[in-house]
Coordinates of C-alpha atoms in Angstrom, one line a residue:
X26 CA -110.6 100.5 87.9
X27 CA -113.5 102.7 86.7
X28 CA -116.7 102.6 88.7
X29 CA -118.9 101.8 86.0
X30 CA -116.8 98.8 85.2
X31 CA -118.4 95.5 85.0
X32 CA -120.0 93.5 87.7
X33 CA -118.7 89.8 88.9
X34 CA -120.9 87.5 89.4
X35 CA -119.2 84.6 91.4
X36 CA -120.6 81.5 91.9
X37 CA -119.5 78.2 93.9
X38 CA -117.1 76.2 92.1
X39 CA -117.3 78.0 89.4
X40 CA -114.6 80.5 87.2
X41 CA -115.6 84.6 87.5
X42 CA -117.9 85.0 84.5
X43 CA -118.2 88.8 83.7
X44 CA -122.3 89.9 84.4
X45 CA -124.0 90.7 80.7
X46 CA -124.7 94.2 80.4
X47 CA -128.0 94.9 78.7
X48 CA -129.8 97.6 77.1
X49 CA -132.6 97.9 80.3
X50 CA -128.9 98.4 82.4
X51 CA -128.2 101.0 80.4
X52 CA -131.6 102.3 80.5
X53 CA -131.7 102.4 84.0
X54 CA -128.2 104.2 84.4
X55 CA -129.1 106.9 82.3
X56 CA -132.2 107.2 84.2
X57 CA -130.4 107.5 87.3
X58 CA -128.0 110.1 85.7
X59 CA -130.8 112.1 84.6
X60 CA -132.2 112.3 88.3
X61 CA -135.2 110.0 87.4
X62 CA -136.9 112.6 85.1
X63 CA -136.0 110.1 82.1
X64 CA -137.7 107.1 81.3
X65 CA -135.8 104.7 78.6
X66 CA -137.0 103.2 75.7
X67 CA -134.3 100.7 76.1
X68 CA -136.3 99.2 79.0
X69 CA -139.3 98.1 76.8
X70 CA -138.4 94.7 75.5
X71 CA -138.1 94.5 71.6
X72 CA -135.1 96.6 72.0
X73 CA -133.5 93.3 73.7
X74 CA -134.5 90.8 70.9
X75 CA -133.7 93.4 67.9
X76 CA -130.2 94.7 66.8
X77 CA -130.7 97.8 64.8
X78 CA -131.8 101.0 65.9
X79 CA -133.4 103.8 64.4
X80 CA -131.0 106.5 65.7
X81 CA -127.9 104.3 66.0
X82 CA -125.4 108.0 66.3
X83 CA -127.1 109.2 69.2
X84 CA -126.6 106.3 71.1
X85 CA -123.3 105.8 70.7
X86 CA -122.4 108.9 71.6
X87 CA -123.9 108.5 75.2
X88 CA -122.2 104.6 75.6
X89 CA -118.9 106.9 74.4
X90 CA -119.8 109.4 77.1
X91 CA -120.4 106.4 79.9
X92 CA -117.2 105.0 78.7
X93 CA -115.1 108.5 78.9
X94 CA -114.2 108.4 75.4
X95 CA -115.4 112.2 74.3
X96 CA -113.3 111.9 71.0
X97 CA -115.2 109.3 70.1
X98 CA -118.7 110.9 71.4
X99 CA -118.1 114.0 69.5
X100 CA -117.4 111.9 66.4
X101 CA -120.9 110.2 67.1
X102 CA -122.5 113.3 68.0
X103 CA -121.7 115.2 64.6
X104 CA -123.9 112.3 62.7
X105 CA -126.7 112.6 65.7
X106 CA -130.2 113.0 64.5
X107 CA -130.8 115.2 67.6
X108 CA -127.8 117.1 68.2
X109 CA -128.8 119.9 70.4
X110 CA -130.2 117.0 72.8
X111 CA -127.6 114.6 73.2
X112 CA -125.5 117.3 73.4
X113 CA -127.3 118.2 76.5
X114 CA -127.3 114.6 77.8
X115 CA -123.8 114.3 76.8
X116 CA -122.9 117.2 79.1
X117 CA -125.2 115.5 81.9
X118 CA -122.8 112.3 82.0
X119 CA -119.7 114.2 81.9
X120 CA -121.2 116.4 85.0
X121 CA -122.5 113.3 87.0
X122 CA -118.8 111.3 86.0
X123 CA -117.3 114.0 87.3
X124 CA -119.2 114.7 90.3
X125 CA -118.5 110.4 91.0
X126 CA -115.1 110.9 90.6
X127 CA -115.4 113.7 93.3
X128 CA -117.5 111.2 95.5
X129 CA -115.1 108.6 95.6
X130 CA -112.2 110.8 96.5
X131 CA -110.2 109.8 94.4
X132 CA -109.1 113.9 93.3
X133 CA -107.1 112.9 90.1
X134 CA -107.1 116.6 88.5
X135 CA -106.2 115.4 85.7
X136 CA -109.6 113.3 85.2
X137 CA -111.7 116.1 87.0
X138 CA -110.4 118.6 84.1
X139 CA -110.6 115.7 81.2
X140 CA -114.5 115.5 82.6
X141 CA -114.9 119.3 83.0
X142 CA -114.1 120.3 79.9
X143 CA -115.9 117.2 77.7
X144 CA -119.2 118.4 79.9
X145 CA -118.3 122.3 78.5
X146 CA -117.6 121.3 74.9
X147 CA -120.7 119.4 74.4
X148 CA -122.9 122.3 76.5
X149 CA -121.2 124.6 74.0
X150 CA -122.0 122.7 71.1
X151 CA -125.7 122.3 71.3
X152 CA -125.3 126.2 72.4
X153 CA -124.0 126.8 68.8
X154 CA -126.8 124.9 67.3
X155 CA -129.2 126.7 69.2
X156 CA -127.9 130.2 68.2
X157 CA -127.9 129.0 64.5
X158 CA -131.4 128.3 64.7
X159 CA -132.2 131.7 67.0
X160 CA -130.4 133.2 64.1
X161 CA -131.5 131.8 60.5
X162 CA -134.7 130.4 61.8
X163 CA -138.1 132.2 62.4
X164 CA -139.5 132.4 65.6
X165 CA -142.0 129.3 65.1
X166 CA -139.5 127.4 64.0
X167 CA -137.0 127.6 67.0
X168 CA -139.7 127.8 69.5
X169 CA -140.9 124.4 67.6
X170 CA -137.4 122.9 68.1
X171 CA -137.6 123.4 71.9
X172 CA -140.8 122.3 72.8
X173 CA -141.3 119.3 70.7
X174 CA -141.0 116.0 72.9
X175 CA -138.6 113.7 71.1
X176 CA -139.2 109.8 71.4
X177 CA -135.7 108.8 71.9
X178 CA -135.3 111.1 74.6
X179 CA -138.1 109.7 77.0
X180 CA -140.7 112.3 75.6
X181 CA -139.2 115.0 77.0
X182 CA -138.3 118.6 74.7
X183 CA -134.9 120.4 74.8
X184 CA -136.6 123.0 76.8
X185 CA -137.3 119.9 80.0
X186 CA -134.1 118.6 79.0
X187 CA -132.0 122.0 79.9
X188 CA -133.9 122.5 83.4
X189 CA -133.4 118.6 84.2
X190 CA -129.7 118.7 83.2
X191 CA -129.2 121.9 84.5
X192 CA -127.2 123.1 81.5
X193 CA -126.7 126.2 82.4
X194 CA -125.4 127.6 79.3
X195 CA -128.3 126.5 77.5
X196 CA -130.6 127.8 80.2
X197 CA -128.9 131.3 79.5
X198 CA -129.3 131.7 76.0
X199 CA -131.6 134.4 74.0
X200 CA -133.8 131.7 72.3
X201 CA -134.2 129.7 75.9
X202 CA -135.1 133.3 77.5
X203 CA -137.2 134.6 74.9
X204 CA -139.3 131.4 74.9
X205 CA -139.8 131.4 78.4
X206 CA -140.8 134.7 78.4
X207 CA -143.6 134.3 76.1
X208 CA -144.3 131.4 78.6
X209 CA -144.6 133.4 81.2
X210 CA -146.4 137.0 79.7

């Protein structure tokens, strides 16, 4: 059905039996959706033997994003420790879905618009929480919460994150500009 179903693995003589899915697999997806700019934590190994996390929300918002559910990720998303980020990342799967869906020809417009807008919302959303800090912060402040490099997010900032997910909403707003004019004078 979906491309991102499971794999079978079949052997000789023996019933299908449906390939295990691990956290380095998703890892390495999400690194592949991110054009290789993302490293995953999920790929070191104590993630495999251990079965809590320390940012459980964010998480399941993205497996809710791979899985096309955006009710479900934006449920996720509004308990996310890092909002404005997996907002962006969120918007990165529904783009990269969408352009897959495109890929394969298969044209179903109803999908394409489904994907299209879930990509939008979540743009918009972390848009929103960026004007509330450009707002109600102080410059330091907002500035701080673009350019720190978050752990969970392969050590990359909100700022990398925009330019590598090419969020272009994001990339368009006052805080984003100002910032990067400082950068730049």
């Amino acid at each position: 059905k979906q491309w991102y179903q499971r794999r079978v693995a079949i052997t000789a003589g023996r019933p299908k039996v449906p390939h295990r899915i691990e956290l380095s697999d998703v890892g390495s997806l999400l690194g592949r959706i991110m054009q290789g700019s993302y490293t995953s934590f999920f790929n070191k190994k104590k993630h495999e033997k251990t079965a809590t996390f320390d940012n459980p929300f964010d998480l399941m918002t993205i497996y809710c994003c791979l899985d096309n559910c955006p009710d479900m990720a934006l449920l996720f998303w509004e308990k996310s420790r890092t909002p404005m980020a997996t907002g962006i990342i969120a918007h990165r799967i529904y783009n990269f879905l969408d352009l897959m869906e495109a890929k394969w020809a298969r044209m179903d417009e109803e999908m394409t618009e489904q994907l299209e807008n879930a990509a939008r919302q979540f743009e918009m959303l972390s848009c929103s929480l960026m004007t509330m800090c450009y707002h109600n912060y102080e410059k330091k402040e907002w500035v701080n919460i673009l350019e720190v490099k978050m752990v969970d997010w392969g050590y990359l900032s909100l700022f990398e994150l925009a330019q590598i997910t090419n969020a272009k909403f994001f990339l368009s707003h006052a805080a984003y500009k100002s910032h990067l004019t400082d950068i730049w004078m």
